[in-house]
Short mmCIF file of C-alpha atoms and ligand atoms in Angstrom, two decimals:
data_model
loop_
_atom_site.label_atom_id
_atom_site.label_comp_id
_atom_site.label_asym_id
_atom_site.label_seq_id
_atom_site.Cartn_x
_atom_site.Cartn_y
_atom_site.Cartn_z
CA MET M 4 -68.60 -37.28 -28.68
CA PRO M 5 -66.27 -40.14 -28.10
CA GLU M 6 -67.85 -43.19 -25.91
CA ARG M 7 -67.31 -42.62 -22.24
CA GLU M 8 -65.40 -45.00 -19.98
CA PRO M 9 -67.61 -47.65 -18.36
CA ILE M 10 -66.99 -47.60 -14.74
CA ALA M 11 -67.92 -49.56 -11.78
CA VAL M 12 -68.55 -48.25 -7.96
CA ILE M 13 -68.35 -50.65 -5.29
CA GLY M 14 -70.84 -49.70 -2.49
CA THR M 15 -73.88 -47.97 -2.64
CA GLY M 16 -74.05 -45.43 0.29
CA TYR M 17 -74.17 -41.56 -0.23
CA VAL M 18 -70.75 -41.57 -1.79
CA GLY M 19 -71.38 -44.42 -4.30
CA LEU M 20 -74.77 -43.46 -5.42
CA VAL M 21 -73.91 -40.11 -6.13
CA THR M 22 -70.71 -40.90 -7.96
CA ALA M 23 -72.76 -43.45 -9.89
CA ALA M 24 -75.51 -41.07 -10.76
CA GLY M 25 -73.38 -38.36 -11.58
CA PHE M 26 -71.10 -40.24 -13.82
CA ALA M 27 -74.29 -41.67 -15.51
CA GLU M 28 -75.38 -38.37 -16.16
CA LEU M 29 -71.97 -37.67 -17.80
CA GLY M 30 -72.85 -40.52 -20.17
CA SER M 31 -70.79 -43.29 -18.75
CA GLU M 32 -72.44 -46.97 -18.18
CA VAL M 33 -72.15 -47.77 -14.30
CA TRP M 34 -71.91 -51.02 -12.67
CA CYS M 35 -73.07 -50.50 -8.86
CA ILE M 36 -71.75 -53.47 -6.65
CA ASP M 37 -72.71 -53.85 -3.00
CA ILE M 38 -72.58 -56.86 -0.78
CA ASP M 39 -76.18 -56.17 0.77
CA GLU M 40 -78.70 -57.96 -1.26
CA ASP M 41 -81.78 -56.13 0.09
CA LYS M 42 -80.10 -52.76 -0.89
CA ILE M 43 -79.52 -54.14 -4.57
CA ALA M 44 -82.98 -55.39 -4.95
CA MET M 45 -84.35 -51.91 -3.73
CA LEU M 46 -82.01 -50.12 -6.40
CA ARG M 47 -83.12 -52.84 -9.00
CA ARG M 48 -86.91 -51.70 -8.23
CA GLY M 49 -85.77 -48.20 -8.71
CA GLU M 50 -86.35 -47.12 -4.95
CA VAL M 51 -83.17 -45.16 -3.47
CA PRO M 52 -82.19 -46.29 -0.09
CA ILE M 53 -81.12 -42.80 0.95
CA TYR M 54 -82.70 -39.56 1.09
CA GLU M 55 -80.72 -37.07 -1.30
CA PRO M 56 -82.39 -34.36 -3.21
CA GLY M 57 -82.54 -35.15 -6.75
CA LEU M 58 -80.73 -38.14 -6.62
CA ASP M 59 -83.79 -40.40 -7.46
CA GLU M 60 -84.64 -38.39 -10.39
CA VAL M 61 -80.90 -38.76 -11.97
CA LEU M 62 -80.88 -42.33 -11.17
CA ALA M 63 -84.32 -42.96 -12.62
CA ARG M 64 -83.53 -40.87 -15.88
CA HIS M 65 -80.40 -42.97 -16.32
CA ARG M 66 -81.67 -46.35 -15.52
CA GLY M 67 -80.73 -47.87 -19.02
CA ARG M 68 -76.80 -47.07 -18.01
CA LEU M 69 -76.91 -47.97 -14.21
CA HIS M 70 -76.63 -51.75 -13.29
CA PHE M 71 -77.09 -53.04 -9.96
CA SER M 72 -75.51 -56.43 -8.87
CA THR M 73 -73.78 -58.17 -6.01
CA ASP M 74 -71.42 -59.88 -8.05
CA LEU M 75 -68.10 -58.13 -8.37
CA GLY M 76 -67.46 -60.32 -11.44
CA GLU M 77 -69.59 -58.27 -13.45
CA ALA M 78 -68.01 -55.32 -12.83
CA LEU M 79 -64.58 -56.44 -13.27
CA ASP M 80 -65.82 -57.92 -16.81
CA HIS M 81 -67.14 -54.31 -17.70
CA ALA M 82 -65.14 -51.68 -16.09
CA ARG M 83 -61.50 -50.94 -15.70
CA LEU M 84 -61.90 -48.11 -13.22
CA LEU M 85 -63.50 -49.55 -9.86
CA PHE M 86 -64.27 -46.70 -7.72
CA VAL M 87 -64.33 -47.59 -3.80
CA ALA M 88 -67.11 -46.08 -1.95
CA VAL M 89 -67.45 -48.19 1.09
CA GLY M 90 -67.77 -47.23 4.64
CA THR M 91 -65.00 -46.17 6.84
CA PRO M 92 -66.45 -45.65 10.23
CA PRO M 93 -64.49 -44.45 13.25
CA THR M 94 -63.25 -47.25 15.71
CA PRO M 95 -63.32 -46.49 19.39
CA SER M 96 -59.80 -45.43 19.33
CA GLY M 97 -60.70 -42.73 16.61
CA ASP M 98 -58.79 -44.48 13.93
CA ALA M 99 -60.90 -45.16 10.73
CA ASP M 100 -62.05 -48.65 10.37
CA LEU M 101 -60.57 -49.83 6.92
CA GLY M 102 -62.19 -53.22 7.49
CA ALA M 103 -64.45 -52.82 4.24
CA VAL M 104 -61.71 -51.68 2.03
CA HIS M 105 -59.49 -54.33 2.78
CA ALA M 106 -62.12 -56.82 1.89
CA VAL M 107 -62.40 -55.04 -1.39
CA VAL M 108 -58.77 -55.17 -1.65
CA ALA M 109 -58.60 -58.49 -0.94
CA ALA M 110 -61.27 -59.56 -3.58
CA MET M 111 -59.25 -58.14 -6.45
CA PRO M 112 -57.77 -60.63 -9.02
CA ALA M 113 -54.39 -60.14 -10.50
CA SER M 114 -55.12 -58.09 -13.34
CA ASP M 115 -52.83 -55.69 -15.72
CA HIS M 116 -55.93 -53.72 -16.60
CA HIS M 117 -58.03 -52.61 -13.66
CA ALA M 118 -57.53 -49.88 -11.13
CA LEU M 119 -58.85 -49.50 -7.71
CA VAL M 120 -59.77 -45.63 -7.60
CA MET M 121 -60.40 -44.77 -3.78
CA LYS M 122 -63.21 -42.58 -2.98
CA SER M 123 -63.73 -43.40 0.64
CA THR M 124 -62.13 -41.45 3.11
CA VAL M 125 -58.86 -43.32 4.42
CA PRO M 126 -55.84 -42.32 6.41
CA VAL M 127 -52.87 -41.05 4.66
CA GLY M 128 -50.39 -44.02 3.72
CA THR M 129 -53.42 -46.21 2.81
CA GLY M 130 -52.98 -46.26 -0.84
CA ASN M 131 -49.11 -46.83 -0.19
CA ALA M 132 -50.19 -49.70 1.99
CA ILE M 133 -52.77 -51.43 -0.61
CA LYS M 134 -50.31 -51.07 -3.24
CA ARG M 135 -47.94 -53.12 -0.97
CA VAL M 136 -50.51 -55.56 -0.58
CA PHE M 137 -51.10 -56.08 -4.22
CA ARG M 138 -47.39 -56.34 -4.74
CA GLU M 139 -47.28 -59.37 -1.77
CA GLN M 140 -50.03 -61.14 -3.55
CA GLY M 141 -48.21 -61.15 -7.01
CA LYS M 142 -51.09 -58.24 -8.30
CA ASP M 143 -48.39 -55.74 -9.06
CA GLN M 144 -50.06 -54.55 -11.95
CA PHE M 145 -53.33 -53.59 -10.40
CA ARG M 146 -53.27 -49.81 -10.46
CA TYR M 147 -54.44 -47.61 -7.66
CA VAL M 148 -55.85 -44.11 -7.69
CA SER M 149 -56.83 -41.56 -4.99
CA CYS M 150 -59.69 -39.55 -5.72
CA PRO M 151 -61.38 -37.93 -2.61
CA GLU M 152 -64.95 -36.93 -2.46
CA PHE M 153 -65.93 -33.37 -1.10
CA LEU M 154 -69.75 -33.94 -1.78
CA LYS M 155 -71.87 -32.27 1.01
CA GLU M 156 -75.02 -34.21 1.77
CA GLY M 157 -78.21 -32.37 0.39
CA THR M 158 -76.21 -30.68 -2.31
CA ALA M 159 -74.37 -33.61 -3.20
CA LEU M 160 -75.22 -33.89 -7.06
CA ASP M 161 -74.29 -30.36 -7.70
CA ASP M 162 -71.07 -30.96 -5.75
CA PHE M 163 -70.49 -33.73 -8.20
CA LEU M 164 -71.41 -32.11 -11.06
CA ARG M 165 -69.65 -28.60 -10.23
CA PRO M 166 -67.05 -29.23 -7.89
CA ASP M 167 -64.46 -26.68 -7.04
CA ARG M 168 -61.71 -28.96 -7.91
CA VAL M 169 -61.25 -32.66 -8.55
CA VAL M 170 -58.24 -33.96 -6.83
CA ILE M 171 -56.30 -37.08 -8.45
CA GLY M 172 -53.43 -39.02 -6.58
CA ASP M 173 -51.53 -41.39 -8.91
CA GLU M 174 -48.35 -42.70 -10.13
CA GLY M 175 -48.70 -41.01 -13.41
CA ASP M 176 -50.00 -44.35 -15.10
CA TRP M 177 -52.93 -45.19 -17.31
CA ALA M 178 -55.41 -45.24 -14.58
CA GLY M 179 -54.71 -41.57 -13.44
CA ASP M 180 -54.91 -40.52 -16.80
CA ALA M 181 -58.42 -42.44 -17.14
CA VAL M 182 -59.67 -40.76 -14.10
CA ASP M 183 -58.56 -37.42 -15.22
CA GLU M 184 -60.27 -37.89 -18.54
CA LEU M 185 -63.68 -38.78 -16.78
CA TYR M 186 -63.67 -35.63 -14.88
CA ALA M 187 -62.53 -33.55 -17.81
CA PRO M 188 -66.07 -32.36 -18.94
CA LEU M 189 -66.76 -30.72 -15.44
CA GLY M 190 -64.30 -28.08 -16.46
CA ALA M 191 -63.32 -28.10 -12.70
CA PRO M 192 -59.32 -27.48 -11.76
CA ILE M 193 -57.77 -30.74 -11.52
CA VAL M 194 -55.03 -31.23 -8.74
CA ARG M 195 -52.88 -34.13 -10.16
CA THR M 196 -50.63 -35.22 -7.39
CA ASP M 197 -49.24 -38.02 -5.62
CA ILE M 198 -51.34 -40.66 -3.51
CA PRO M 199 -50.59 -39.52 -0.04
CA SER M 200 -50.89 -35.83 -0.84
CA ALA M 201 -54.47 -36.65 -2.37
CA GLU M 202 -55.03 -38.55 0.70
CA MET M 203 -54.27 -35.83 3.20
CA VAL M 204 -55.76 -32.92 1.11
CA LYS M 205 -59.44 -34.56 2.05
CA LEU M 206 -58.60 -35.21 5.76
CA ALA M 207 -56.86 -31.40 5.83
CA ALA M 208 -59.79 -29.82 3.95
CA ASN M 209 -62.34 -31.16 6.70
CA ALA M 210 -60.36 -30.39 9.14
CA PHE M 211 -60.20 -26.94 8.30
CA LEU M 212 -63.99 -26.53 7.78
CA ALA M 213 -64.42 -28.22 11.34
CA THR M 214 -61.58 -25.87 12.81
CA LYS M 215 -63.67 -22.80 11.25
CA ILE M 216 -66.83 -23.81 12.87
CA SER M 217 -65.64 -24.33 16.17
CA PHE M 218 -63.75 -21.18 15.88
CA ILE M 219 -66.81 -19.33 15.16
CA ASN M 220 -68.71 -20.99 18.04
CA GLU M 221 -65.64 -19.93 20.54
CA ILE M 222 -66.50 -16.17 19.04
CA ALA M 223 -69.84 -16.71 19.58
CA ASN M 224 -69.53 -17.93 23.37
CA VAL M 225 -67.09 -14.88 24.08
CA CYS M 226 -69.66 -12.55 22.18
CA GLU M 227 -72.26 -13.61 24.79
CA VAL M 228 -70.23 -12.77 27.70
CA THR M 229 -69.00 -9.29 26.11
CA GLY M 230 -72.17 -8.00 24.33
CA ALA M 231 -71.29 -8.63 20.90
CA ASP M 232 -73.38 -10.34 18.03
CA VAL M 233 -71.56 -13.01 16.46
CA VAL M 234 -73.64 -12.93 13.04
CA GLU M 235 -72.59 -9.12 13.05
CA VAL M 236 -68.86 -10.28 13.48
CA ALA M 237 -68.99 -13.15 11.27
CA ARG M 238 -70.31 -10.64 8.59
CA GLY M 239 -67.42 -8.44 9.46
CA ILE M 240 -64.64 -10.97 9.17
CA GLY M 241 -66.07 -13.08 6.27
CA LEU M 242 -65.69 -10.06 3.97
CA ASP M 243 -62.04 -10.24 4.32
CA ASP M 244 -61.30 -12.33 1.28
CA ARG M 245 -58.55 -14.37 3.27
CA ILE M 246 -61.04 -15.61 5.52
CA GLY M 247 -64.22 -15.88 3.32
CA PRO M 248 -68.02 -15.62 4.50
CA LYS M 249 -68.62 -19.56 4.36
CA PHE M 250 -68.51 -21.97 7.28
CA LEU M 251 -68.60 -18.92 9.99
CA GLN M 252 -72.37 -19.99 11.04
CA ALA M 253 -72.33 -20.37 14.90
CA GLY M 254 -74.73 -22.69 16.39
CA ILE M 255 -74.86 -25.92 18.36
CA GLY M 256 -71.84 -27.66 16.79
CA PHE M 257 -71.35 -29.72 13.73
CA GLY M 258 -72.02 -33.35 13.19
CA GLY M 259 -72.49 -35.73 10.15
CA SER M 260 -70.53 -38.84 8.59
CA CYS M 261 -67.51 -36.75 7.99
CA PHE M 262 -66.43 -33.99 9.87
CA PRO M 263 -66.29 -35.64 13.56
CA LYS M 264 -64.83 -38.66 11.91
CA ASP M 265 -62.44 -37.03 9.81
CA VAL M 266 -60.88 -34.80 12.46
CA SER M 267 -60.46 -37.53 15.04
CA ALA M 268 -59.11 -39.83 12.21
CA LEU M 269 -56.64 -37.10 11.37
CA LYS M 270 -55.84 -36.31 14.99
CA GLN M 271 -55.03 -40.08 15.54
CA LEU M 272 -53.10 -40.53 12.36
CA ALA M 273 -50.83 -37.75 13.88
CA GLY M 274 -50.91 -39.51 17.24
CA ASN M 275 -50.03 -42.56 15.99
CA SER M 276 -46.80 -40.99 14.56
CA GLY M 277 -46.03 -39.48 17.48
CA TYR M 278 -47.17 -36.03 16.69
CA HIS M 279 -49.99 -34.28 19.40
CA PHE M 280 -52.20 -32.23 17.05
CA GLN M 281 -53.28 -29.87 19.80
CA LEU M 282 -55.46 -27.63 17.43
CA LEU M 283 -57.74 -30.84 16.27
CA ALA M 284 -58.11 -31.61 19.87
CA ALA M 285 -59.57 -28.39 20.71
CA VAL M 286 -61.66 -28.39 17.67
CA LEU M 287 -63.55 -31.59 18.90
CA GLU M 288 -63.65 -30.36 22.31
CA VAL M 289 -65.11 -27.05 21.52
CA ASN M 290 -67.71 -28.80 19.39
CA GLU M 291 -68.66 -31.56 22.32
CA LEU M 292 -69.21 -28.60 24.82
CA GLN M 293 -71.14 -26.53 22.16
CA LYS M 294 -73.79 -29.34 21.65
CA ARG M 295 -74.52 -29.10 25.56
CA ARG M 296 -74.65 -25.24 25.81
CA VAL M 297 -78.53 -25.11 25.11
CA VAL M 298 -79.09 -27.06 28.02
CA GLY M 299 -77.55 -24.21 30.20
CA LYS M 300 -79.32 -21.62 28.31
CA LEU M 301 -82.65 -23.33 29.02
CA GLN M 302 -81.75 -23.74 32.51
CA GLN M 303 -80.71 -19.95 32.83
CA HIS M 304 -84.41 -19.05 31.83
CA LEU M 305 -86.53 -22.06 33.13
CA GLY M 306 -84.43 -22.94 36.42
CA ASN M 307 -84.66 -26.60 37.03
CA LEU M 308 -85.50 -28.74 34.10
CA VAL M 309 -87.40 -31.38 35.61
CA GLY M 310 -90.68 -32.16 34.25
CA LYS M 311 -90.52 -29.06 31.46
CA ARG M 312 -91.43 -30.05 28.14
CA ILE M 313 -88.69 -28.96 25.57
CA ALA M 314 -89.77 -28.99 21.83
CA LEU M 315 -86.77 -29.82 19.42
CA LEU M 316 -87.45 -28.66 16.04
CA GLY M 317 -85.32 -30.47 13.54
CA LEU M 318 -82.93 -33.52 14.53
CA ALA M 319 -80.95 -34.41 11.29
CA PHE M 320 -77.34 -33.22 11.50
CA LYS M 321 -78.11 -30.37 9.10
CA PRO M 322 -80.99 -29.51 6.73
CA ASP M 323 -82.09 -31.50 3.57
CA THR M 324 -80.90 -34.78 4.78
CA ASP M 325 -82.06 -37.82 7.03
CA ASP M 326 -78.86 -38.36 8.29
CA MET M 327 -78.75 -38.76 12.17
CA ARG M 328 -74.80 -39.68 12.09
CA GLU M 329 -73.34 -37.83 15.08
CA ALA M 330 -76.21 -35.10 15.05
CA SER M 331 -76.08 -32.55 17.78
CA SER M 332 -79.72 -33.46 18.75
CA LEU M 333 -78.47 -37.02 20.05
CA VAL M 334 -76.47 -35.49 22.70
CA LEU M 335 -78.84 -32.66 23.36
CA SER M 336 -81.89 -34.83 23.72
CA ALA M 337 -79.99 -37.19 25.95
CA ARG M 338 -78.55 -34.37 28.00
CA LEU M 339 -82.23 -32.80 28.59
CA GLN M 340 -83.83 -36.17 29.62
CA ALA M 341 -80.54 -36.75 32.15
CA GLU M 342 -81.91 -33.25 33.74
CA GLY M 343 -85.44 -34.74 33.90
CA ALA M 344 -87.06 -32.71 30.70
CA GLN M 345 -89.73 -34.47 28.69
CA VAL M 346 -88.45 -34.10 25.23
CA VAL M 347 -90.78 -33.72 22.02
CA ALA M 348 -89.13 -33.51 18.62
CA PHE M 349 -90.32 -33.23 15.14
CA ASP M 350 -87.88 -33.49 11.98
CA PRO M 351 -89.95 -33.51 8.34
CA ILE M 352 -87.40 -36.10 6.88
CA ALA M 353 -85.33 -37.71 9.42
CA GLU M 354 -87.66 -39.07 11.90
CA ALA M 355 -87.24 -42.93 10.96
CA GLU M 356 -83.55 -42.64 11.22
CA ALA M 357 -83.72 -40.65 14.28
CA ARG M 358 -86.22 -43.43 16.01
CA LYS M 359 -83.42 -46.03 15.59
CA ARG M 360 -80.77 -43.67 17.34
CA VAL M 361 -82.65 -41.65 20.04
CA THR M 362 -84.75 -43.28 23.00
CA GLY M 363 -87.38 -41.55 25.57
CA VAL M 364 -88.23 -38.78 22.89
CA GLU M 365 -91.88 -38.22 21.69
CA PHE M 366 -92.36 -37.84 18.21
CA ALA M 367 -94.59 -34.93 16.78
CA ARG M 368 -96.32 -35.07 13.67
CA SER M 369 -95.57 -31.35 12.39
CA ALA M 370 -94.03 -28.45 13.87
CA LEU M 371 -96.90 -26.72 15.67
CA ASP M 372 -97.77 -30.16 17.13
CA CYS M 373 -94.35 -30.27 18.45
CA VAL M 374 -94.29 -27.03 20.25
CA ARG M 375 -98.10 -27.54 21.68
CA ASP M 376 -97.83 -26.82 25.52
CA ALA M 377 -93.97 -26.82 25.35
CA ASP M 378 -92.19 -24.50 27.97
CA ALA M 379 -89.54 -23.82 25.29
CA LEU M 380 -88.44 -24.58 21.97
CA VAL M 381 -85.18 -25.29 20.34
CA LEU M 382 -84.45 -24.91 16.56
CA VAL M 383 -81.81 -27.73 16.38
CA THR M 384 -81.64 -28.20 12.48
CA GLU M 385 -82.63 -24.92 10.42
CA TRP M 386 -85.20 -26.78 7.86
CA ARG M 387 -86.77 -24.32 5.83
CA GLU M 388 -90.32 -24.73 6.98
CA PHE M 389 -89.08 -23.90 10.26
CA LYS M 390 -87.61 -20.64 9.02
CA GLU M 391 -91.18 -19.82 7.76
CA LEU M 392 -93.27 -20.35 10.63
CA GLU M 393 -96.06 -18.28 11.73
CA TRP M 394 -94.56 -17.23 15.28
CA ARG M 395 -98.07 -16.14 16.51
CA ASP M 396 -99.41 -19.33 16.18
CA VAL M 397 -96.23 -21.08 17.72
CA ALA M 398 -96.97 -18.43 20.69
CA GLU M 399 -100.39 -19.62 20.91
CA ALA M 400 -99.46 -23.23 21.17
CA MET M 401 -96.64 -23.05 23.35
CA ALA M 402 -97.22 -22.97 27.36
CA GLY M 403 -93.96 -20.84 27.75
CA THR M 404 -92.40 -17.98 25.57
CA LEU M 405 -88.39 -19.39 25.20
CA VAL M 406 -87.28 -19.82 21.71
CA VAL M 407 -83.74 -21.00 21.65
CA ASP M 408 -82.59 -20.74 18.02
CA GLY M 409 -79.56 -23.30 17.80
CA ARG M 410 -78.53 -22.22 14.26
CA ASN M 411 -79.00 -18.38 14.46
CA ALA M 412 -81.42 -19.15 11.47
CA LEU M 413 -84.64 -17.26 12.74
CA ASP M 414 -86.11 -13.93 12.31
CA ALA M 415 -85.55 -12.75 15.87
CA GLU M 416 -87.72 -9.55 15.24
CA ALA M 417 -90.74 -11.63 13.94
CA ILE M 418 -90.28 -13.88 17.33
CA GLN M 419 -90.47 -10.99 19.93
CA SER M 420 -92.89 -9.56 18.01
CA ALA M 421 -95.02 -12.31 18.55
CA GLY M 422 -94.59 -12.21 22.21
CA LEU M 423 -91.80 -14.83 22.47
CA ARG M 424 -88.53 -14.55 23.97
CA TYR M 425 -85.67 -15.14 21.20
CA GLU M 426 -82.10 -16.31 22.45
CA GLY M 427 -79.53 -17.29 19.73
CA ILE M 428 -75.98 -18.45 19.90
CA GLY M 429 -73.62 -15.68 20.28
CA ARG M 430 -76.27 -13.13 19.94
CA THR M 431 -77.69 -11.91 23.02
CA PRO M 432 -75.94 -9.12 25.05
CA ARG M 433 -75.48 -9.61 28.42
CA VAL M 434 -74.06 -7.66 31.30
CA PRO M 435 -70.71 -6.71 29.66
CA LEU M 436 -67.53 -8.59 31.18
CA VAL M 437 -65.66 -5.33 30.98
CA ALA M 438 -67.74 -2.66 32.68
C1 UDX A 7 -68.69 -32.06 4.68
C2 UDX A 7 -67.84 -31.55 4.07
O1 UDX A 7 -68.55 -30.24 3.75
C3 UDX A 7 -67.84 -32.07 2.47
O2 UDX A 7 -66.85 -31.42 1.74
C4 UDX A 7 -67.40 -33.46 2.81
O3 UDX A 7 -67.00 -34.29 1.77
C5 UDX A 7 -68.12 -34.30 4.17
O4 UDX A 7 -68.36 -33.30 4.95
P1 UDX A 7 -71.61 -32.53 5.04
O5 UDX A 7 -70.92 -33.35 6.51
O6 UDX A 7 -72.52 -32.94 4.10
O7 UDX A 7 -70.07 -32.20 4.20
O8 UDX A 7 -72.05 -31.08 5.72
P2 UDX A 7 -71.65 -29.60 5.76
O9 UDX A 7 -72.70 -29.03 5.04
O10 UDX A 7 -70.14 -29.39 5.44
O11 UDX A 7 -72.13 -29.60 7.39
C6 UDX A 7 -71.42 -30.21 8.15
C7 UDX A 7 -71.72 -30.00 9.70
O12 UDX A 7 -71.21 -28.40 10.08
C8 UDX A 7 -73.15 -29.41 9.93
O13 UDX A 7 -73.77 -30.44 11.14
C9 UDX A 7 -73.58 -28.39 9.86
O14 UDX A 7 -74.63 -27.86 10.50
C10 UDX A 7 -72.26 -27.62 10.39
N1 UDX A 7 -71.87 -26.36 10.40
C11 UDX A 7 -71.60 -25.96 8.96
C12 UDX A 7 -72.12 -25.18 11.19
O15 UDX A 7 -72.25 -25.41 12.08
N2 UDX A 7 -71.72 -23.98 10.67
C13 UDX A 7 -71.41 -23.68 9.42
O16 UDX A 7 -71.16 -22.48 9.19
C14 UDX A 7 -71.47 -24.83 8.44
#
């Protein structure tokens, strides 16, 4: 087997570490660079600063091939390809903050045998702007490739090793070919295109998926007033090949580090060029309202929420991650407290992250502990252990009987036969509007 190209990864967050682990698994030596000395020290000790299933094992298995440093010079000495995986968080205007990306660009020397490979999600036009900066600084020979990442938290390593496609945007030079070769062993379709198109693929993919979720959430809301069941509706439309069954799970809205940020970045990007992206404005608005709908459901059943004890099962933005960024639980717990409710929560993994972001919430030590004496329970994150709860024990522990399934993930029949009241999202037939 020919020797694999060594690479560098700048930024050791979710995307950076998974990229490093994935390429190490494929046989590359990887130099991981971060400005955060504590993080690098942790990684050197073999500790993984984030929760991602399987990541610690892969990193441990390839310790010999993985090098962690705060010194960019080491990366430049050993690798031609520098994968950039730094954060691009949203700014108050909805634009992406490219401060960290520009810092990396500024740190690059004049070189005719290096390339930046952009994994961070950036606005369309960023690649060309960076190339302009390189030209202005006399670094014309520094190459640039856009190679967006489509990994999902919780299944990130699998997504890296079994991607639906790999997108490579470049100018047809050695760097694009080298990235192409790195990914070739995965056997995935490779979309080789120009830089702006590759950048747009990433934003458009996330915007489309988020649109699918807001769409099914609105269908769910209409189901509630017309007496249909959104789970049945999703099954019925999902079997149409043109629609597909994925991302049609109605619930209390999408969160995470990508969808909210990338949808508003694309909307803002369009707006900056004078185009009002109406559809995406609605996608975001629907999502914000969806996070709050549970409050209305609780009020409908319990009346005034002052002094009511509400148990939240799950806090992370989705299962199998400790990520709390833009989690629906943040809005929900704040809204409940604003209504005077007493909020108690349990998350099997995300408690430490949650403690940094929520205030006034009591943390329970287990699911059963959480529901004890609660007037109502809300499933916020569909962790497996919540789906496997013994509902008779839950019924016994609770003071009230209401279970709001915010993810349509629980067994409604089992809940009802334990003597509890089940309320899903878009599932409870009400008095139809049209008699
Ligand atoms: C997403 C994209 O899937 C990934 O390709 C991109 O690289 C980063 O953003 P991620 O944020 O990890 O990945 O999570 P994902 O599994 O896509 O879920 C995003 C949010 O949508 C979660 O809050 C989830 O609960 C919600 N969701 C997802 C729904 O509400 N309904 C669905 O049917 C699917």
